[in-house]
Short mmCIF file of C-alpha atoms in Angstrom, two decimals:
data_model
loop_
_atom_site.label_atom_id
_atom_site.label_comp_id
_atom_site.label_asym_id
_atom_site.label_seq_id
_atom_site.Cartn_x
_atom_site.Cartn_y
_atom_site.Cartn_z
CA MET A 20 -48.02 -89.72 42.65
CA PRO A 21 -47.93 -88.59 39.24
CA MET A 22 -45.65 -85.46 38.34
CA PRO A 23 -47.49 -82.44 37.32
CA THR A 24 -47.14 -81.36 33.61
CA SER A 25 -45.78 -78.13 32.66
CA THR A 26 -49.19 -76.92 31.58
CA SER A 27 -50.80 -77.58 35.01
CA SER A 28 -47.95 -75.90 36.88
CA SER A 29 -47.94 -72.98 34.55
CA THR A 30 -51.54 -72.08 35.35
CA SER A 31 -50.59 -71.06 38.96
CA LEU A 32 -48.13 -68.40 37.64
CA PRO A 33 -48.89 -64.77 36.61
CA PRO A 34 -49.96 -64.28 33.13
CA ASP A 35 -46.57 -62.73 32.09
CA ARG A 36 -44.71 -65.72 33.67
CA ARG A 37 -47.02 -68.23 31.95
CA ARG A 38 -46.08 -66.79 28.70
CA ALA A 39 -42.54 -66.95 29.41
CA ALA A 40 -42.84 -70.55 30.56
CA ARG A 41 -44.70 -71.45 27.36
CA ARG A 42 -41.82 -69.98 25.29
CA LEU A 43 -39.41 -72.07 27.31
CA ASP A 44 -41.38 -75.35 26.61
CA THR A 45 -41.72 -74.66 22.98
CA ALA A 46 -38.10 -73.45 22.34
CA PRO A 47 -35.84 -74.97 25.09
CA THR A 48 -32.63 -74.00 23.06
CA LYS A 49 -33.33 -70.41 23.60
CA ALA A 50 -33.79 -70.66 27.43
CA PRO A 51 -30.62 -69.01 28.45
CA ARG A 52 -31.34 -65.93 26.26
CA ALA A 53 -34.80 -65.70 27.54
CA LYS A 54 -33.65 -66.08 31.04
CA ARG A 55 -31.08 -63.26 30.55
CA GLN A 56 -33.76 -61.10 28.90
CA ARG A 57 -36.08 -61.53 31.94
CA GLU A 58 -33.06 -60.51 34.25
CA VAL A 59 -32.48 -57.51 32.23
CA ALA A 60 -36.05 -56.49 32.22
CA ALA A 61 -36.30 -56.88 36.03
CA GLY A 62 -32.96 -55.33 36.65
CA GLU A 63 -31.80 -58.24 38.37
CA GLN A 64 -28.08 -59.59 39.05
CA SER A 65 -27.34 -63.27 38.37
CA HIS A 66 -24.68 -65.50 39.04
CA GLY A 67 -25.58 -68.14 36.37
CA THR A 68 -23.66 -69.19 33.35
CA ASP A 69 -23.24 -67.85 29.93
CA ARG A 70 -23.65 -69.77 26.68
CA GLY A 71 -20.23 -71.34 27.24
CA GLY A 72 -21.01 -72.45 30.60
CA ARG A 73 -18.77 -69.85 32.31
CA ALA A 74 -19.97 -68.32 35.45
CA ARG A 75 -21.21 -64.75 34.99
CA SER A 76 -20.27 -61.95 37.45
CA ALA A 77 -22.79 -60.07 39.60
CA GLY A 78 -22.59 -56.97 37.12
CA ALA A 79 -23.40 -59.01 33.93
CA GLY A 80 -26.89 -57.59 34.05
CA GLU A 81 -25.71 -54.11 34.01
CA ARG A 82 -23.30 -54.68 31.07
CA THR A 83 -26.24 -56.13 29.18
CA ARG A 84 -28.26 -52.97 29.85
CA ALA A 85 -25.21 -50.87 28.77
CA GLN A 86 -25.21 -52.93 25.60
CA ALA A 87 -28.73 -52.45 24.90
CA LEU A 88 -28.45 -48.74 25.42
CA ALA A 89 -25.52 -48.57 22.98
CA ARG A 90 -27.58 -50.42 20.37
CA ARG A 91 -30.27 -47.93 20.79
CA ASP A 92 -27.92 -45.03 20.23
CA LYS A 93 -27.00 -46.37 16.72
CA PRO A 94 -28.26 -44.18 13.95
CA GLY A 95 -31.54 -45.55 12.57
CA HIS A 96 -32.68 -47.05 15.77
CA LEU A 97 -36.27 -46.27 16.72
CA GLY A 98 -36.18 -43.46 19.09
CA HIS A 99 -32.55 -42.59 18.51
CA LYS A 100 -31.11 -39.74 20.43
CA PRO A 101 -27.31 -39.41 20.05
CA ARG A 102 -25.23 -39.35 23.06
CA GLN A 103 -23.07 -36.39 23.88
CA SER A 104 -19.30 -36.58 24.37
CA PRO A 105 -17.98 -34.57 27.56
CA ALA A 106 -16.55 -32.02 25.31
CA GLN A 107 -20.02 -31.50 23.66
CA ALA A 108 -21.76 -31.36 26.99
CA LEU A 109 -19.33 -28.72 28.34
CA ALA A 110 -19.79 -26.68 25.12
CA LYS A 111 -23.65 -26.84 25.63
CA ARG A 112 -23.14 -25.62 29.15
CA ILE A 113 -21.11 -22.68 28.04
CA GLY A 114 -23.45 -21.86 25.26
CA ALA A 115 -26.54 -22.02 27.74
CA GLN A 116 -24.49 -19.68 30.04
CA GLY A 117 -23.63 -17.25 27.33
CA THR A 118 -27.24 -17.20 26.02
CA ALA A 119 -28.55 -16.35 29.57
CA GLU A 120 -25.84 -13.66 30.25
CA GLN A 121 -25.17 -12.15 26.81
CA GLY A 122 -28.38 -12.65 24.79
CA PRO A 123 -29.50 -15.16 22.23
CA ALA A 124 -27.34 -14.13 19.26
CA ARG A 125 -24.00 -15.10 21.06
CA GLY A 126 -25.48 -18.18 22.74
CA ALA A 127 -26.52 -19.53 19.30
CA ARG A 128 -23.00 -18.94 17.92
CA GLU A 129 -21.42 -20.78 20.82
CA GLN A 130 -23.79 -23.69 20.51
CA GLY A 131 -23.12 -24.06 16.93
CA GLY A 132 -19.27 -24.03 17.44
CA GLY A 133 -19.28 -26.08 20.83
CA ALA A 134 -16.28 -28.12 20.06
CA ARG A 135 -14.23 -25.11 19.31
CA GLN A 136 -15.41 -23.23 22.35
CA ALA A 137 -14.65 -26.38 24.55
CA GLU A 138 -11.08 -26.45 23.29
CA ARG A 139 -10.27 -22.95 24.29
CA ALA A 140 -11.26 -21.13 27.42
CA PRO A 141 -12.98 -17.70 27.16
CA THR A 142 -10.57 -14.82 26.94
CA ASP A 143 -10.88 -11.19 27.68
CA ARG A 144 -11.47 -9.51 24.35
CA THR A 145 -11.47 -5.95 25.42
CA ARG A 146 -9.15 -3.73 23.65
CA PRO A 147 -7.71 -0.48 24.97
CA SER A 148 -9.00 2.57 23.32
CA ARG A 149 -6.90 4.30 20.91
CA PRO A 150 -5.46 7.61 22.31
CA ARG A 151 -7.38 10.67 20.93
CA ALA A 152 -5.46 13.59 19.24
CA ASP A 153 -6.06 15.84 22.11
CA THR A 154 -4.73 13.62 24.81
CA GLY A 155 -1.06 14.46 24.20
CA VAL A 156 -0.23 10.86 23.52
CA PRO A 157 1.61 10.48 20.18
CA ARG A 158 -0.10 8.23 17.63
CA ARG A 159 1.52 5.30 15.93
CA ASP A 160 2.09 5.25 12.18
CA ILE A 161 0.69 1.87 11.23
CA ARG A 162 2.50 1.73 7.89
CA ARG A 163 6.01 2.30 9.25
CA GLY A 164 5.49 1.58 12.89
CA ILE A 165 6.86 4.94 14.10
CA GLU A 166 5.54 7.87 16.20
CA ALA A 167 3.71 10.50 14.58
CA ASP A 168 5.35 13.97 14.21
CA VAL A 169 6.20 15.68 17.54
CA PRO A 170 6.44 19.42 17.84
CA GLY A 171 10.19 20.41 17.16
CA GLN A 172 10.95 17.18 15.32
CA MET A 173 10.85 16.01 11.67
CA ARG A 174 11.89 13.03 9.64
CA LEU A 175 15.65 12.68 9.03
CA SER A 176 15.21 12.41 5.40
CA LYS A 177 13.12 15.80 5.21
CA ARG A 178 15.90 17.48 7.13
CA MET A 179 18.62 16.14 4.89
CA SER A 180 16.63 17.53 2.07
CA GLU A 181 16.18 20.91 3.58
CA LEU A 182 20.03 21.12 4.41
CA GLY A 183 20.51 20.33 0.71
CA LEU A 184 22.52 17.15 1.24
CA CYS A 185 20.33 15.00 -1.05
CA SER A 186 16.78 14.46 -2.19
CA ARG A 187 14.42 12.79 0.31
CA ARG A 188 14.26 9.71 -1.89
CA GLU A 189 18.12 9.51 -1.80
CA ALA A 190 18.09 10.22 2.08
CA ASP A 191 15.82 7.19 2.53
CA GLU A 192 18.33 4.98 0.47
CA TRP A 193 21.26 6.27 2.46
CA ILE A 194 19.52 5.68 5.76
CA GLU A 195 18.64 2.22 4.99
CA LYS A 196 22.31 1.42 3.93
CA GLY A 197 23.61 2.84 7.23
CA TRP A 198 25.28 5.89 5.57
CA VAL A 199 23.86 8.61 7.86
CA ARG A 200 25.02 9.73 11.32
CA VAL A 201 23.06 11.87 13.64
CA ASP A 202 25.16 13.45 16.52
CA GLY A 203 27.97 10.78 15.65
CA GLN A 204 25.51 7.71 15.79
CA ILE A 205 24.50 5.77 12.81
CA VAL A 206 20.90 5.90 12.02
CA ASP A 207 19.46 3.02 9.82
CA THR A 208 15.77 3.30 10.70
CA LEU A 209 13.42 4.76 8.08
CA GLY A 210 11.15 7.52 9.60
CA ALA A 211 13.64 8.42 12.42
CA LYS A 212 12.92 11.83 13.85
CA VAL A 213 15.48 14.60 14.39
CA THR A 214 15.44 18.14 15.69
CA ALA A 215 16.85 21.21 13.93
CA THR A 216 19.76 21.43 16.31
CA GLN A 217 21.14 17.94 15.83
CA ARG A 218 24.18 17.37 13.65
CA ILE A 219 23.81 15.21 10.52
CA ASP A 220 26.82 13.78 8.68
CA VAL A 221 26.93 11.33 5.70
CA LEU A 222 29.58 8.58 5.21
CA PRO A 223 32.14 8.78 2.32
CA ASN A 224 30.04 6.05 0.58
CA ALA A 225 27.24 8.41 0.20
CA ARG A 226 29.29 11.15 -1.27
CA ALA A 227 30.86 8.55 -3.76
CA ALA A 228 27.48 7.34 -4.92
CA GLN A 229 26.28 10.92 -5.32
CA ALA A 230 29.46 11.81 -7.31
CA ARG A 231 28.63 9.19 -9.90
CA GLN A 232 25.29 10.70 -10.51
CA VAL A 233 24.81 12.48 -13.98
CA THR A 234 22.90 15.36 -15.36
CA ILE A 235 21.89 15.56 -19.00
CA VAL A 236 21.39 18.80 -20.96
CA LEU A 237 18.90 18.00 -23.91
CA HIS A 238 17.53 20.06 -26.68
CA LYS A 239 13.97 18.70 -26.81
CA PRO A 240 12.31 18.79 -30.09
CA VAL A 241 8.51 19.08 -30.78
CA GLY A 242 6.66 15.79 -30.52
CA TYR A 243 8.41 14.56 -27.32
CA VAL A 244 6.96 14.68 -23.85
CA SER A 245 9.13 15.43 -20.96
CA GLY A 246 8.21 12.63 -18.62
CA GLN A 247 6.43 9.42 -19.03
CA PRO A 248 5.18 8.40 -22.56
CA GLU A 249 1.58 9.43 -23.26
CA ASP A 250 -0.86 9.25 -26.19
CA ASP A 251 1.79 7.14 -28.13
CA TYR A 252 4.27 10.16 -27.86
CA PRO A 253 7.72 9.10 -26.83
CA PRO A 254 9.62 10.52 -23.66
CA ALA A 255 12.51 12.93 -24.24
CA VAL A 256 14.75 10.41 -22.38
CA ALA A 257 14.52 8.02 -25.24
CA LEU A 258 16.87 10.49 -27.04
CA VAL A 259 19.64 9.93 -24.49
CA THR A 260 21.57 7.40 -26.51
CA PRO A 261 25.22 7.14 -27.53
CA ALA A 262 24.30 7.99 -31.14
CA ASN A 263 22.51 11.15 -30.11
CA ARG A 264 25.31 12.59 -27.90
CA TRP A 265 26.46 15.97 -29.26
CA SER A 266 29.77 15.46 -30.96
CA GLU A 267 31.12 18.68 -29.51
CA ASP A 268 30.26 17.62 -25.89
CA PRO A 269 33.45 18.70 -23.88
CA ALA A 270 32.65 16.49 -20.93
CA PRO A 271 35.10 13.56 -20.38
CA THR A 272 32.24 11.26 -19.03
CA ARG A 273 31.97 8.03 -20.78
CA PHE A 274 28.32 7.09 -21.42
CA SER A 275 26.91 4.05 -19.47
CA ALA A 276 23.58 2.38 -19.28
CA THR A 277 23.50 3.28 -15.52
CA HIS A 278 23.22 6.95 -16.41
CA LEU A 279 19.65 6.24 -17.59
CA ARG A 280 18.68 4.78 -14.21
CA SER A 281 16.41 7.14 -12.19
CA LEU A 282 16.95 10.04 -14.88
CA ALA A 283 14.03 12.45 -14.34
CA PRO A 284 13.05 15.83 -15.77
CA ALA A 285 13.91 18.84 -13.64
CA GLY A 286 11.23 21.02 -15.23
CA ARG A 287 9.04 20.18 -17.92
CA LEU A 288 8.30 21.32 -21.46
CA ASP A 289 5.02 20.42 -23.10
CA ILE A 290 4.72 18.45 -26.36
CA ASP A 291 4.46 21.55 -28.48
CA SER A 292 7.40 23.28 -26.96
CA THR A 293 11.04 22.92 -27.63
CA GLY A 294 14.38 23.94 -26.10
CA LEU A 295 16.36 23.31 -22.95
CA LEU A 296 15.53 20.33 -20.86
CA VAL A 297 17.53 19.16 -17.87
CA LEU A 298 17.40 15.45 -16.96
CA THR A 299 19.07 14.46 -13.76
CA GLN A 300 19.79 11.65 -11.29
CA ASP A 301 20.94 14.14 -8.56
CA GLY A 302 18.17 15.00 -6.16
CA ARG A 303 19.88 18.30 -5.20
CA ILE A 304 19.58 19.58 -8.68
CA ALA A 305 16.03 18.64 -8.99
CA LYS A 306 15.12 20.31 -5.67
CA GLN A 307 17.05 23.45 -6.85
CA LEU A 308 15.11 23.79 -10.11
CA ILE A 309 11.55 22.65 -9.18
CA GLY A 310 11.45 22.59 -5.55
CA GLU A 311 8.72 24.60 -3.66
CA GLN A 312 11.27 27.30 -2.63
CA SER A 313 12.83 27.45 -6.20
CA GLU A 314 13.62 30.92 -7.51
CA VAL A 315 15.85 29.94 -10.46
CA GLU A 316 14.94 31.84 -13.68
CA LYS A 317 13.65 30.17 -16.79
CA GLU A 318 13.86 32.15 -19.99
CA TYR A 319 11.60 31.57 -23.04
CA LEU A 320 11.21 32.99 -26.59
CA VAL A 321 7.47 32.95 -27.50
CA ARG A 322 6.31 33.82 -31.01
CA VAL A 323 2.67 34.95 -30.98
CA ARG A 324 -0.13 36.36 -33.16
CA TYR A 325 -2.83 38.86 -32.12
CA GLY A 326 -6.14 38.31 -33.75
CA THR A 327 -5.57 38.44 -37.58
CA HIS A 328 -2.13 40.17 -36.99
CA THR A 329 0.81 37.91 -37.74
CA GLN A 330 3.38 40.56 -38.54
CA GLN A 331 4.48 43.39 -36.41
CA VAL A 332 2.14 42.18 -33.68
CA ASP A 333 3.87 44.54 -31.13
CA ARG A 334 2.36 47.59 -33.01
CA TYR A 335 -1.18 46.34 -32.50
CA PHE A 336 -0.91 44.79 -29.01
CA PRO A 337 -2.24 47.17 -26.20
CA THR A 338 0.42 48.30 -23.84
CA ASP A 339 -1.94 47.82 -20.86
CA LYS A 340 -2.33 44.21 -21.76
CA LEU A 341 1.46 43.81 -21.90
CA ALA A 342 1.53 45.21 -18.31
CA HIS A 343 -0.96 42.57 -17.30
CA LEU A 344 1.46 39.89 -18.59
CA ARG A 345 4.22 41.25 -16.42
CA GLU A 346 2.07 41.48 -13.27
CA GLY A 347 -1.63 41.01 -12.25
CA LEU A 348 -2.69 37.63 -13.75
CA SER A 349 -3.99 34.73 -11.77
CA LEU A 350 -4.28 30.98 -12.74
CA ASP A 351 -6.61 28.55 -11.07
CA GLY A 352 -7.33 31.20 -8.36
CA VAL A 353 -3.81 31.75 -7.52
CA ARG A 354 -2.03 35.13 -8.28
CA LEU A 355 1.18 34.58 -10.50
CA LYS A 356 4.52 35.98 -9.49
CA PRO A 357 5.90 39.04 -11.35
CA ALA A 358 7.31 38.10 -14.70
CA GLN A 359 9.72 39.91 -17.07
CA VAL A 360 7.87 40.13 -20.44
CA ASP A 361 9.29 42.20 -23.29
CA TRP A 362 9.28 42.35 -27.11
CA GLN A 363 12.16 40.56 -28.74
CA ASN A 364 11.13 41.53 -32.09
CA GLY A 365 7.91 42.36 -33.86
CA GLU A 366 6.39 38.99 -33.43
CA GLN A 367 8.25 37.51 -30.58
CA LEU A 368 8.13 37.96 -26.79
CA ARG A 369 10.71 37.22 -24.19
CA PHE A 370 9.48 35.70 -21.00
CA VAL A 371 11.55 35.30 -17.83
CA LEU A 372 9.60 33.36 -14.95
CA ARG A 373 10.46 32.32 -11.48
CA GLU A 374 7.87 29.71 -11.36
CA GLY A 375 6.61 26.75 -13.64
CA ARG A 376 2.92 26.32 -13.57
CA LYS A 377 1.40 23.83 -16.03
CA ARG A 378 1.38 25.47 -19.54
CA GLN A 379 1.78 28.68 -17.93
CA ILE A 380 2.94 30.93 -20.75
CA ARG A 381 0.29 29.74 -23.17
CA ARG A 382 -2.41 30.18 -20.49
CA MET A 383 -1.15 33.65 -19.77
CA CYS A 384 -1.16 34.76 -23.32
CA ASP A 385 -4.82 33.35 -23.77
CA LEU A 386 -5.88 35.67 -20.96
CA VAL A 387 -4.77 38.75 -22.87
CA GLY A 388 -5.92 37.61 -26.37
CA LEU A 389 -2.58 36.37 -27.63
CA GLU A 390 -2.10 32.96 -29.61
CA VAL A 391 1.17 31.21 -29.10
CA VAL A 392 2.67 30.02 -32.38
CA GLY A 393 6.02 28.74 -31.04
CA LEU A 394 7.63 28.29 -27.66
CA LYS A 395 11.42 27.68 -26.90
CA ARG A 396 13.13 27.60 -23.68
CA VAL A 397 16.67 28.98 -23.93
CA ARG A 398 17.95 29.38 -20.43
CA ILE A 399 17.62 27.90 -16.85
CA GLY A 400 19.42 29.85 -14.35
CA GLN A 401 22.96 30.31 -15.61
CA LEU A 402 22.76 27.35 -17.90
CA VAL A 403 22.01 28.38 -21.52
CA LEU A 404 20.87 26.15 -24.42
CA GLY A 405 23.77 27.59 -26.73
CA ALA A 406 24.61 25.77 -29.97
CA LEU A 407 23.32 22.43 -28.98
CA PRO A 408 21.32 21.11 -31.84
CA SER A 409 17.81 19.94 -31.68
CA GLY A 410 17.39 16.36 -30.55
CA LYS A 411 21.04 16.23 -29.14
CA TRP A 412 22.27 16.09 -25.61
CA ARG A 413 25.45 16.52 -23.61
CA TYR A 414 26.58 16.01 -20.00
CA LEU A 415 26.41 18.89 -17.55
CA ARG A 416 30.03 19.91 -16.73
CA ALA A 417 31.51 20.10 -13.32
CA ASP A 418 32.13 23.92 -13.78
CA GLU A 419 28.39 24.69 -14.86
CA HIS A 420 25.86 25.86 -12.21
CA PHE A 421 22.28 26.94 -12.15
#
């Protein structure tokens, strides 16, 4: 009985199997691959052999499916849909939950930074509210990290300045260096608070540093500013050089460049004025002369003119206006302290003030119709200008006081 041909036998198969059979007949070398493709399509497991003749395990079909899925995930594959890592899946769930609970804005942010959100667990970002001023809880000074002022307490540096031990700037330096004791204990923290009843002492190191500070007595000429240089005018401290030291200075102090360090004017003279100017490194002297509570007298000789009168001005100037110079004037809405104002001669007035407002004498004279022609300071407290020549300087002696 003749054997049936492949064509006749294939007619009894379903159409899809017939097509597969024809491919096997025409391309016998591809039969193993076609067989594996049929097994993958049908989801079957096979115990056949691979191309090398090795037996395939029962899970070969599943691995083939996994490989097909991996190929599908490659970029550019038709219908490509990237697979998500576990971290991305977790981030997506977190983002979805945040969207549902806290609104779309936060959900969108968390979805955009999924990897970062997955790496760190959600934390409680609630901050305690800052204490209000009326709660009685002391606030913190952010700049220095200390408590704000408490009733009955003040900064140690301020208390030292009030006691006349030094200036506040010097006090801060001494505190940082550990040269200050409060009730016998060293205090080296800036911003420390004390009460008025606590005992404050300074170490000998501080006294020695203070003893090395100098005070300069200068006869300032016209054309120099008292403080920092301005409008191309030089500062008065530029005159403090070995060459400009008064040859008759009785002080035994030897000039040193360190004497120029932190040398500041204790009371100013404007650029058009001349006379006695004190420059000091000692904060106690500066506080005594220009502090808020200073009552040290400053004496000035002021040459004036009244209208067209330049000679014998005292004969033409009304006496009631002279009384206003002595008392009753105000500057910038603030009443001035009483002043001593008298005629030194026919063209020159003598002013004695206990305050130092900016350009005070010139502005006082303007209020009563006087024009200042020249102004010279001749005394500060008990210190007088004397015979010190213009542009020269000397050291303040130990026996001199203000």
